[in-house]
Structures are given as structure tokens and as C-alpha cells.
Amino acid sequence: MKPKGHCTLTIEGKSFELPIYEGTEGPDVIDITRLYRETGYFTFDPGYLSTASCHSTITFIDGDKGRLEYRGYPIEQLAEKSDYLETCYLLLEGELPNQSQKDEFIEGITHHTLIHEQMAKSYNGLQRDSHPMAVVVTMVAALSAFYHDSTDINDEAQRLLASRRLIAKMPTIAAAAYKYSIGQPFVYPDNGLDYASNFLHMCFSLPTEDYQVNETLSKALDRIFILHADHEQNASTSTVRLAGSSEANPFACISSGVTSLWGPAHGGANEACLNMLKEIGTVDRVPEFIKRARDKDDPFRLMGFGHRVYKNYDPRARIMQKTCHEVLETLDIKDEPILKVALELERIALQDDYFIERKLYPNVDYYSGITQNALGFPSSMFTVLFAIARTVGWIAQWKEMIEDPLQRIARPRQLYLGHNTRDFIPMEER
Ligand code: ACO
């Protein structure tokens, strides 16, 4: 990278030149990698509010304008014209595939949908009432105990194999977590079905009955997967990059991403959002909850509202809202009370000074819970669905990092505010 210019930092009367790099889009960055060596100072940015932790060519977000692009393609176009596996190819390879590349990719993924039989048995070691995310974190980490031939990060062929295995096996692992939680037998993948249909089949079919996947519903799920496929350097992706920077194997790295995604401030928000809408229950209670969200002394937040990057309507939320209506219409769910509450809550919040001033808009999780619930998933599965979809983003970002010659272990520093050196106090003197 060549700097486009320099800026000057003056500390205690001394001036230092810092290079400035220009991205294709988005804010320029000031390169501070030599700051400590040259000045003896660290920068301080808890929560990375002003820090670009890496350079990347995968996903671009313009949070003020509400834009999201994968490899330059707007999310709206991908959601309408592409499908999830094609989007996976795009994220991983950088370009849309031609027909034979697409066929080869789908074939490559489809051949890895089964999980090791012994691994399937290891679910029995977990409690039935475990949260499905607890099961998924465990099973994704366990992949490194079963697939030793794809853990060498320095071997390109092994990296490719691990990537395909992860994308292929995530739905199988997730569906098994669901079946385990409700005490039904695991359903083997059907490689004749597309990615989303196969997942619905593994979750909802039974050996005792015929199950036909509804095409509109599987298309809606496929679109949900596209919307969640990547989102640049969010908490879980940064976790994957941080874990991967120590050269840990890809299965271990992706399981760390699943862990980070679980939290209610990140992927867990869709579950928290549906629970909140259910708690509100009826439209007349909306003002009471808006009041609570505004109250600084009340820890309550409107789940599915606000975003670190989007200070405008999250473009995924718009598509999700449309998808939600389509799903409810297909299933002939009329007058869904939770949807009424969601629409009213959104309407009031978008007119409320508190939300306007802070630029708080619905995020992708706001409508995804209602949609996934209508598809038949319990709220505990929502973040699991997110994890399936985001796996490709984590892999693409991990792969980009591993293949970067400038890659080195990520090791942030700190502002230490603890004790100065002091002598050990013997027990009798404490
Ligand atoms: N409800 C009420 N107030 C909120 C909300 C909300 N959902 N979100 C932010 N605020 C307020 C904050 O209290 C703060 O107010 P203040 O300036 O008076 O102190 C201001 O808006 C800025 O909020 P921060 O917490 O500083 O914003 P940050 O970027 O750190 O947090 C986050 C972003 C975590 C997403 C936050 O908006 C939130 O908790 N939202 C609810 C959870 C959620 O929906 N998460 C999903 C994110 S999308 C995803 O991961 C796919």
C-alpha cells in the first residue's frame, strides 16, 4: 500500500509524520503502526470506535447511507438475484462464478454435508435442555477433533477443504442441535435438495411422515442466509481474525466466532427481540416500553434497534421486513399480533426524539425473529441460523488474513490503571 499523504502529530513539542492510506470507499486511515516505536505512546480506543483493525476487500458498509456490499455488489441485488451458495462463492473467491464454477462449488459443498457418525453420537454427552448455541459451539470446535486432515493452515488444499466442510456441515450440526433439544431422531442431509431446503428438511422432517419443503419458505430462508453472510469487522468476525492470528486451526477459529455471535448485543439480538415483542404483547403497551428505552436509569434497550455502524436504516432490515410479510402471507398467518407490535414500535420509535437524535433505526434482527418463528423455529434457534449464514463470512475473512503476507499475531496493548509495584503482604498482616 502506498500512502496518499501524511499527517503530523505533535506530542510534547515534537512532531511525527504519520502515513495516510486511502481505501476504495469509506474513510481514509492514519497508519499508527510505528507510533509506539517512534513516540513511546499507544493509542486508546476501547470498543474500536475509530480503529480499522485490518485492510479487507470483502465487504463494504456505508453506515450513514445505509449501504452494504459484498465484493462491490449491493445486498439488495444479491438478495433478489443471487442465492446463498453463489453468494458464498462470491465472498470466498471475490467474483461471481460462471455456471461451471458454480456447479463445481455446489458439488464440493454438497459432498461434505454428513458429519462423522461418532460426532453425531457425541451429542448424547450434552444435556437435552442445553441452549442450541451451546451445542453448536461445542460441535464446531469438535470438528477439529474429527477432521485432522484439514487443520494445517499452511496448506492451501487443507484450508479449502476446511472451508467447504464448515459451510456444508454447519446446517447438519445446527439441525441436529435442534432435533436433540426436542428429542426427535437426527435426519440425514438430502444432497438432492438445495442448501436452505436441505436445512428445513433436516429440521422439520420425521422418518414417520412425508415432508415437502415449501419453495417460497426455503427461498425466504436462503435470502435470510444471504443477508447474514458477512458484515465486515463485527465482533464475531474480529474474534475469528484474532483467534486465527495465533495460527489456530479453522474449526477452532470459527467456533470462537460462534461464541462471540451468541451475545445479545450481537447475533443474540434476534432472540432477545422476539422475546421483547412477546413481552410487550399488545400495541397499547408500546409507549410504556418506548419510555423505558429512553430512561437512562432503566437497563432496558429496544432489541433490534441501533447499530455501531448503521446510523441510518439497516438495508438488511428493509429486505427482512419484506421477507417477513412474504412468509406470513405464504403461511396464511393473518393479524399476527407480534408483527402488529413490531410495526407500531418501529413507527413510534422512528418519530421519537430520543431515537432520532441517536440515529437509532431497526437493524437486521428486528424482523428476522418474527420471520424465523413463522418458519417454525423456536427463538433459541435464531442465533444458530445466523451462525450458519455467517460461517462463510468468517471463513472468507479468516482466509484473507491467513493469506496476507503482512499477517502477524494480533496483540492489543492497554492503558494500565492498576497498582504500582508493591511488596507481598504476609497472611498475618492482611
Ligand atoms: N435502545 C435504547 N437506546 C439505545 C439503543 C437501544 N436499542 N441502542 C443504543 N442506544 C442509546 C445508548 O443508550 C446511547 O445513548 P447515550 O448516548 O444517551 O448514552 C446511544 O444510543 C449510543 O449507543 P451505544 O451503546 O454507545 O452504541 P454502540 O454502537 O456501542 O452499540 C448496539 C450498538 C450494541 C447494537 C446497541 O445499539 C444495542 O445494544 N442495540 C440493541 C441490541 C441489538 O439489536 N443488537 C444487534 C446489533 S446488529 C447485529 O449484531 C446483527
Coordinates of C-alpha atoms and ligand atoms in Angstrom, one line a residue:
M1 CA 0.0 0.0 0.0
K2 CA 1.3 3.4 -0.9
P3 CA 0.3 6.4 1.4
K4 CA -1.8 9.1 -0.3
G5 CA -0.2 11.6 2.1
H6 CA 0.9 12.2 5.7
C7 CA -0.4 14.0 8.7
T8 CA 1.6 15.4 11.6
L9 CA 1.1 14.5 15.2
T10 CA 2.7 16.8 17.7
I11 CA 3.4 15.4 21.2
E12 CA 5.2 17.5 23.8
G13 CA 6.6 19.8 21.2
K14 CA 7.9 17.1 18.9
S15 CA 6.3 16.4 15.5
F16 CA 5.8 12.9 13.9
E17 CA 4.7 12.2 10.4
L18 CA 2.1 9.5 10.1
P19 CA 1.2 8.0 6.7
I20 CA -2.5 8.2 5.4
Y21 CA -3.9 5.5 3.3
E22 CA -7.0 5.8 1.1
G23 CA -9.5 3.0 0.7
T24 CA -11.6 2.4 -2.4
E25 CA -14.5 3.7 -0.4
G26 CA -15.0 4.8 3.2
P27 CA -12.9 6.9 5.5
D28 CA -9.1 7.1 5.0
V29 CA -6.9 5.7 7.7
I30 CA -4.0 7.1 9.6
D31 CA -1.2 4.4 9.9
I32 CA -0.1 4.3 13.6
T33 CA 1.9 1.0 13.4
R34 CA 5.2 2.9 14.1
L35 CA 3.7 5.2 16.7
Y36 CA 4.9 3.4 19.8
R37 CA 8.4 2.7 18.4
E38 CA 8.8 6.4 17.5
T39 CA 6.9 8.2 20.2
G40 CA 6.5 5.8 23.2
Y41 CA 2.7 6.3 23.1
F42 CA -0.1 3.8 22.5
T43 CA -3.5 4.9 21.0
F44 CA -6.5 4.3 23.2
D45 CA -9.7 3.2 21.6
P46 CA -11.8 0.8 23.7
G47 CA -14.5 -0.9 21.5
Y48 CA -12.5 0.1 18.4
L49 CA -14.7 3.1 17.7
S50 CA -12.1 4.7 15.5
T51 CA -9.9 1.8 14.6
A52 CA -9.5 -0.1 11.3
S53 CA -8.1 -3.4 12.6
C54 CA -7.2 -4.7 9.1
H55 CA -7.4 -4.0 5.4
S56 CA -10.0 -6.0 3.5
T57 CA -11.6 -6.4 0.0
I58 CA -14.6 -8.4 1.1
T59 CA -17.5 -6.3 2.4
F60 CA -18.2 -2.6 2.4
I61 CA -20.7 -0.8 4.7
D62 CA -21.6 2.9 4.5
G63 CA -23.4 3.2 7.8
D64 CA -24.6 6.8 7.2
K65 CA -26.2 6.0 3.8
G66 CA -27.3 2.5 4.9
R67 CA -25.3 0.7 2.2
L68 CA -24.0 -2.8 2.4
E69 CA -22.0 -4.5 -0.4
Y70 CA -20.3 -7.9 -0.8
R71 CA -17.3 -7.6 -3.2
G72 CA -18.9 -4.4 -4.6
Y73 CA -22.4 -5.9 -5.2
P74 CA -25.2 -4.2 -3.3
I75 CA -27.0 -6.5 -0.8
E76 CA -30.4 -5.6 -2.4
Q77 CA -29.3 -7.1 -5.8
L78 CA -27.7 -10.2 -4.2
A79 CA -30.9 -10.8 -2.1
E80 CA -33.1 -10.5 -5.2
K81 CA -31.0 -12.1 -7.9
S82 CA -28.5 -14.5 -6.3
D83 CA -28.7 -17.5 -4.0
Y84 CA -26.8 -18.3 -0.8
L85 CA -24.2 -20.7 -2.3
E86 CA -23.4 -18.3 -5.2
T87 CA -23.0 -15.6 -2.6
C88 CA -20.7 -17.8 -0.6
Y89 CA -18.6 -18.3 -3.8
L90 CA -18.5 -14.5 -4.3
L91 CA -17.4 -13.9 -0.7
L92 CA -14.7 -16.5 -0.8
E93 CA -13.4 -16.0 -4.4
G94 CA -14.0 -12.4 -5.0
E95 CA -16.0 -12.8 -8.2
L96 CA -19.4 -14.2 -9.2
P97 CA -18.9 -17.8 -10.5
N98 CA -19.7 -18.8 -14.1
Q99 CA -22.0 -21.8 -14.5
S100 CA -19.3 -24.5 -14.3
Q101 CA -17.6 -22.8 -11.4
K102 CA -20.9 -22.6 -9.6
D103 CA -21.7 -26.2 -10.3
E104 CA -18.3 -27.4 -9.1
F105 CA -18.6 -25.3 -5.9
I106 CA -22.1 -26.6 -5.1
E107 CA -20.9 -30.2 -5.8
G108 CA -17.9 -29.5 -3.5
I109 CA -20.1 -28.3 -0.6
T110 CA -22.8 -30.9 -1.1
H111 CA -20.3 -33.8 -0.8
H112 CA -19.4 -32.7 2.8
T113 CA -22.9 -32.4 4.4
L114 CA -22.6 -35.5 6.5
I115 CA -21.0 -35.3 9.9
H116 CA -18.9 -38.2 11.3
E117 CA -21.2 -40.8 12.9
Q118 CA -19.1 -40.7 16.1
M119 CA -19.6 -37.0 16.2
A120 CA -23.3 -37.4 15.9
K121 CA -23.2 -39.7 18.9
S122 CA -21.3 -37.2 21.0
Y123 CA -24.4 -35.0 21.2
N124 CA -25.6 -37.5 23.8
G125 CA -22.9 -36.3 26.1
L126 CA -24.7 -32.9 26.4
Q127 CA -27.9 -32.1 28.3
R128 CA -31.1 -32.1 26.3
D129 CA -32.1 -28.7 27.7
S130 CA -28.8 -27.1 26.6
H131 CA -29.2 -23.9 24.6
P132 CA -28.7 -24.9 20.9
M133 CA -25.9 -22.3 20.6
A134 CA -24.1 -24.1 23.4
V135 CA -24.4 -27.3 21.4
V136 CA -23.3 -25.7 18.1
V137 CA -20.2 -24.0 19.8
T138 CA -19.2 -27.4 21.1
M139 CA -19.7 -29.3 17.9
V140 CA -18.0 -26.8 15.7
A141 CA -15.0 -26.9 18.0
A142 CA -15.2 -30.7 17.9
L143 CA -14.8 -30.7 14.1
S144 CA -11.1 -30.2 14.8
A145 CA -11.1 -33.5 16.7
F146 CA -12.6 -35.4 13.8
Y147 CA -11.1 -33.8 10.6
H148 CA -7.4 -33.8 11.3
D149 CA -6.7 -33.7 7.5
S150 CA -7.9 -30.1 7.2
T151 CA -6.4 -28.3 10.2
D152 CA -3.0 -27.3 8.7
I153 CA -3.4 -23.7 8.0
N154 CA -0.2 -23.5 5.9
D155 CA -1.6 -26.0 3.3
E156 CA -3.8 -24.3 0.8
A157 CA -5.6 -27.5 -0.1
Q158 CA -6.4 -28.1 3.6
R159 CA -7.7 -24.6 4.0
L160 CA -10.0 -25.1 1.1
L161 CA -11.2 -28.5 2.4
A162 CA -11.8 -27.0 5.9
S163 CA -13.8 -24.1 4.3
R164 CA -16.1 -26.4 2.4
R165 CA -16.5 -28.7 5.3
L166 CA -17.6 -25.9 7.6
I167 CA -20.1 -24.4 5.1
A168 CA -21.5 -27.9 4.4
K169 CA -21.6 -29.2 7.9
M170 CA -23.0 -26.2 9.8
P171 CA -26.6 -26.8 8.8
T172 CA -26.2 -30.5 9.7
I173 CA -24.7 -29.6 13.1
A174 CA -27.4 -27.0 13.7
A175 CA -30.3 -29.2 12.7
A176 CA -29.0 -32.0 14.9
A177 CA -28.8 -29.5 17.8
Y178 CA -32.5 -28.6 17.2
K179 CA -33.6 -32.3 16.9
Y180 CA -31.6 -33.2 20.0
S181 CA -33.3 -30.4 22.0
I182 CA -36.8 -31.7 21.1
G183 CA -36.0 -35.4 21.4
Q184 CA -36.5 -36.3 17.8
P185 CA -34.2 -38.5 15.7
F186 CA -31.5 -36.8 13.7
V187 CA -32.4 -36.5 10.0
Y188 CA -29.6 -37.2 7.5
P189 CA -28.9 -34.5 4.9
D190 CA -30.6 -34.9 1.5
N191 CA -28.0 -33.9 -1.1
G192 CA -30.7 -33.6 -3.8
L193 CA -32.0 -30.5 -2.1
D194 CA -30.6 -27.0 -2.2
Y195 CA -28.8 -25.6 0.8
A196 CA -31.8 -23.9 2.5
S197 CA -34.3 -26.7 1.6
N198 CA -31.9 -29.3 3.0
F199 CA -31.7 -27.4 6.3
L200 CA -35.5 -27.2 6.5
H201 CA -35.7 -30.9 5.7
M202 CA -33.2 -31.8 8.4
C203 CA -35.0 -29.6 11.0
F204 CA -38.7 -30.5 10.2
S205 CA -39.0 -33.8 8.6
L206 CA -39.6 -37.1 10.5
P207 CA -38.9 -40.6 9.5
T208 CA -42.6 -41.4 10.1
E209 CA -44.1 -38.8 7.7
D210 CA -43.8 -37.3 4.3
Y211 CA -42.3 -33.8 4.3
Q212 CA -42.3 -31.5 1.3
V213 CA -40.2 -28.3 1.5
N214 CA -42.3 -25.3 0.7
E215 CA -40.3 -23.5 -2.1
T216 CA -41.3 -19.9 -1.0
L217 CA -40.2 -20.6 2.6
S218 CA -36.9 -22.2 1.5
K219 CA -36.3 -19.1 -0.8
A220 CA -37.0 -16.9 2.2
L221 CA -34.6 -18.8 4.3
D222 CA -32.0 -18.6 1.6
R223 CA -32.4 -14.9 1.5
I224 CA -32.0 -14.7 5.3
F225 CA -28.7 -16.6 4.8
I226 CA -27.6 -14.1 2.1
L227 CA -28.4 -11.1 4.4
H228 CA -26.3 -12.5 7.2
A229 CA -23.4 -13.9 5.2
D230 CA -20.9 -11.2 6.0
H231 CA -20.7 -7.8 7.7
E232 CA -17.0 -6.8 7.7
Q233 CA -15.2 -6.4 11.0
N234 CA -18.1 -7.0 13.5
A235 CA -17.4 -8.6 16.9
S236 CA -17.6 -12.2 15.9
T237 CA -15.5 -11.7 12.7
S238 CA -12.9 -9.8 14.6
T239 CA -12.9 -12.6 17.2
V240 CA -12.3 -15.1 14.3
R241 CA -9.5 -13.0 13.0
L242 CA -7.9 -12.6 16.5
A243 CA -8.1 -16.3 17.2
G244 CA -6.8 -17.1 13.7
S245 CA -3.9 -14.7 14.1
S246 CA -2.3 -17.1 16.5
E247 CA -2.5 -19.7 13.7
A248 CA -5.2 -21.8 15.5
N249 CA -7.0 -24.3 13.2
P250 CA -10.0 -23.1 11.2
F251 CA -12.6 -25.1 13.2
A252 CA -11.3 -23.7 16.5
C253 CA -11.4 -20.2 15.0
I254 CA -14.9 -20.5 13.7
S255 CA -16.2 -21.9 17.0
S256 CA -14.8 -18.7 18.6
G257 CA -16.9 -16.7 16.1
V258 CA -20.0 -18.7 17.1
T259 CA -19.3 -17.9 20.8
S260 CA -19.0 -14.2 20.1
L261 CA -22.1 -14.1 18.0
W262 CA -24.1 -15.6 20.8
G263 CA -24.3 -12.4 22.9
P264 CA -27.5 -10.3 22.9
A265 CA -25.6 -7.2 21.7
H266 CA -24.7 -9.1 18.5
G267 CA -26.3 -12.2 17.0
G268 CA -28.4 -13.0 20.1
A269 CA -30.4 -9.8 19.5
N270 CA -32.9 -11.6 17.2
E271 CA -33.9 -14.0 20.0
A272 CA -33.9 -11.1 22.6
C273 CA -36.0 -9.0 20.1
L274 CA -38.7 -11.6 19.7
N275 CA -38.8 -12.2 23.5
M276 CA -39.2 -8.4 23.9
L277 CA -42.0 -8.2 21.3
K278 CA -43.8 -11.1 23.1
E279 CA -43.3 -9.4 26.4
I280 CA -44.9 -6.1 25.0
G281 CA -47.7 -8.3 23.7
T282 CA -50.2 -5.7 22.6
V283 CA -49.9 -2.4 20.7
D284 CA -51.3 -0.4 23.6
R285 CA -48.2 -1.3 25.7
V286 CA -45.8 0.1 23.1
P287 CA -45.5 3.6 24.6
E288 CA -44.6 2.1 28.0
F289 CA -41.6 0.3 26.5
I290 CA -40.5 3.3 24.5
K291 CA -40.5 5.2 27.8
R292 CA -38.4 2.5 29.4
A293 CA -35.9 2.5 26.5
R294 CA -35.5 6.3 26.9
D295 CA -34.9 6.0 30.6
K296 CA -31.2 6.2 31.5
D297 CA -31.9 4.5 34.9
D298 CA -33.5 1.5 33.2
P299 CA -31.1 -1.0 31.6
F300 CA -33.9 -1.9 29.1
R301 CA -33.0 -1.3 25.4
L302 CA -35.1 -1.8 22.4
M303 CA -33.7 -5.0 21.0
G304 CA -33.3 -5.0 17.2
F305 CA -32.7 -1.2 17.3
G306 CA -29.4 0.6 16.9
H307 CA -26.1 -0.4 15.3
R308 CA -22.5 0.5 15.8
V309 CA -22.1 1.2 12.1
Y310 CA -25.5 2.0 10.6
K311 CA -26.7 5.4 11.5
N312 CA -29.5 5.0 9.0
Y313 CA -32.0 2.2 8.2
D314 CA -30.0 -1.1 8.1
P315 CA -30.5 -2.2 4.4
R316 CA -30.9 -5.8 5.6
A317 CA -33.8 -4.8 7.8
R318 CA -35.8 -3.5 4.8
I319 CA -35.3 -6.7 2.9
M320 CA -36.1 -8.7 6.1
Q321 CA -39.3 -6.8 6.6
K322 CA -40.4 -7.6 3.1
T323 CA -39.4 -11.3 3.5
C324 CA -41.3 -11.4 6.8
H325 CA -44.5 -10.3 5.0
E326 CA -44.0 -12.8 2.3
V327 CA -43.5 -15.7 4.8
L328 CA -46.6 -14.7 6.8
E329 CA -48.6 -14.4 3.6
T330 CA -47.4 -17.8 2.3
L331 CA -48.3 -19.4 5.7
D332 CA -51.6 -17.5 5.7
I333 CA -50.8 -16.0 9.1
K334 CA -53.1 -13.1 9.3
D335 CA -53.2 -10.5 12.0
E336 CA -50.0 -11.8 13.7
P337 CA -50.1 -9.8 17.0
I338 CA -46.3 -9.8 17.3
L339 CA -46.0 -8.2 13.8
K340 CA -48.5 -5.6 14.8
V341 CA -46.5 -4.8 17.9
A342 CA -43.3 -4.6 15.8
L343 CA -44.7 -2.3 13.2
E344 CA -46.2 0.0 15.9
L345 CA -43.0 0.0 17.9
E346 CA -41.0 0.9 14.8
R347 CA -43.5 3.6 13.8
I348 CA -43.3 5.3 17.2
A349 CA -39.6 4.9 17.7
L350 CA -38.8 6.5 14.3
Q351 CA -40.8 9.6 15.3
D352 CA -39.3 9.8 18.8
D353 CA -36.6 12.5 19.5
Y354 CA -34.5 10.1 21.6
F355 CA -34.2 7.6 18.7
I356 CA -33.9 10.4 16.0
E357 CA -31.1 12.2 17.9
R358 CA -29.1 9.0 18.4
K359 CA -29.8 7.8 14.9
L360 CA -31.3 4.5 16.1
Y361 CA -33.1 2.5 13.4
P362 CA -34.2 -1.1 13.2
N363 CA -31.4 -3.5 12.4
V364 CA -31.5 -6.8 10.6
D365 CA -32.5 -8.6 13.8
Y366 CA -35.7 -6.6 14.2
Y367 CA -37.8 -8.6 11.7
S368 CA -35.7 -11.7 11.5
G369 CA -37.1 -13.2 14.7
I370 CA -40.7 -12.9 13.6
T371 CA -39.8 -14.4 10.2
Q372 CA -37.9 -17.3 11.6
N373 CA -40.5 -18.0 14.2
A374 CA -43.1 -18.2 11.4
L375 CA -40.8 -20.6 9.6
G376 CA -41.2 -22.9 12.6
F377 CA -38.0 -22.2 14.5
P378 CA -38.1 -21.6 18.3
S379 CA -36.3 -18.4 19.4
S380 CA -33.4 -20.4 20.8
M381 CA -32.6 -21.4 17.2
F382 CA -32.4 -17.8 15.7
T383 CA -28.8 -17.2 16.5
V384 CA -28.0 -20.7 15.3
L385 CA -29.4 -19.7 11.9
F386 CA -27.3 -16.6 12.0
A387 CA -24.2 -18.7 12.7
I388 CA -24.9 -21.0 9.7
A389 CA -25.2 -18.0 7.4
R390 CA -22.2 -16.1 8.9
T391 CA -19.8 -19.1 8.6
V392 CA -18.9 -18.2 5.1
G393 CA -18.1 -14.6 6.1
W394 CA -15.9 -15.8 9.0
I395 CA -14.1 -18.1 6.6
A396 CA -13.6 -15.5 3.9
Q397 CA -12.2 -13.1 6.5
W398 CA -10.0 -15.7 8.1
K399 CA -8.7 -16.8 4.7
E400 CA -8.0 -13.3 3.7
M401 CA -6.0 -12.8 6.9
I402 CA -4.0 -16.1 6.6
E403 CA -3.1 -15.3 3.0
D404 CA -2.0 -11.8 3.8
P405 CA 1.9 -11.6 3.9
L406 CA 1.7 -8.8 6.4
Q407 CA -0.3 -11.0 8.8
R408 CA 1.0 -11.2 12.4
I409 CA -0.4 -12.2 15.7
A410 CA -3.0 -9.6 17.0
R411 CA -1.8 -8.3 20.3
P412 CA -3.5 -5.1 21.5
R413 CA -1.9 -3.1 24.3
Q414 CA -3.6 -1.3 27.3
L415 CA -3.7 1.7 29.5
Y416 CA -2.7 0.2 32.8
L417 CA -4.5 1.8 35.8
G418 CA -3.7 -0.8 38.5
H419 CA -1.3 -0.6 41.4
N420 CA 2.4 0.4 41.1
T421 CA 4.9 -2.2 42.3
R422 CA 4.3 -3.2 45.9
D423 CA 5.7 -5.8 48.3
F424 CA 3.8 -9.1 49.0
I425 CA 1.9 -8.9 52.4
P426 CA 2.2 -12.0 54.6
M427 CA -1.2 -13.5 55.6
E428 CA -0.9 -12.5 59.3
E429 CA -0.5 -8.8 58.3
R430 CA -3.5 -8.6 55.9
Ligands
ACO1 N1 -32.4 1.1 22.8 C1 -32.3 2.3 23.5 N2 -31.2 3.1 23.5 C2 -30.2 2.7 22.7 C3 -30.2 1.5 21.9 C4 -31.4 0.7 22.0 N3 -31.5 -0.4 21.3 N4 -29.1 1.4 21.3 C5 -28.3 2.4 21.6 N5 -29.0 3.2 22.5 C6 -28.5 4.5 23.0 C7 -27.5 4.3 24.1 O1 -28.0 4.2 25.4 C8 -26.6 5.6 23.9 O2 -27.3 6.6 24.5 P1 -26.5 7.9 25.2 O3 -25.7 8.5 24.0 O4 -27.5 8.8 25.7 O5 -25.6 7.2 26.2 C9 -26.6 5.8 22.4 O6 -27.9 5.2 21.9 C10 -25.5 5.2 21.6 O7 -25.4 3.8 22.0 P2 -24.1 2.9 22.2 O8 -24.4 1.8 23.1 O9 -23.0 3.8 22.5 O10 -23.9 2.4 20.7 P3 -23.0 1.2 20.4 O11 -22.5 1.4 19.0 O12 -21.9 0.9 21.4 O13 -24.0 -0.1 20.4 C11 -25.6 -1.7 19.8 C12 -24.6 -0.7 19.3 C13 -24.8 -2.7 20.8 C14 -26.0 -2.5 18.6 C15 -26.7 -1.1 20.6 O14 -27.4 -0.2 19.7 C16 -27.7 -2.1 21.2 O15 -27.5 -2.6 22.3 N6 -28.8 -2.4 20.4 C17 -29.7 -3.4 20.9 C18 -29.2 -4.8 20.6 C19 -29.2 -5.2 19.2 O16 -30.2 -5.0 18.5 N7 -28.1 -5.7 18.7 C20 -28.0 -6.2 17.3 C21 -26.9 -5.5 16.5 S1 -27.0 -6.0 14.8 C22 -26.2 -7.4 14.8 O17 -25.3 -7.8 15.6 C23 -26.5 -8.3 13.7

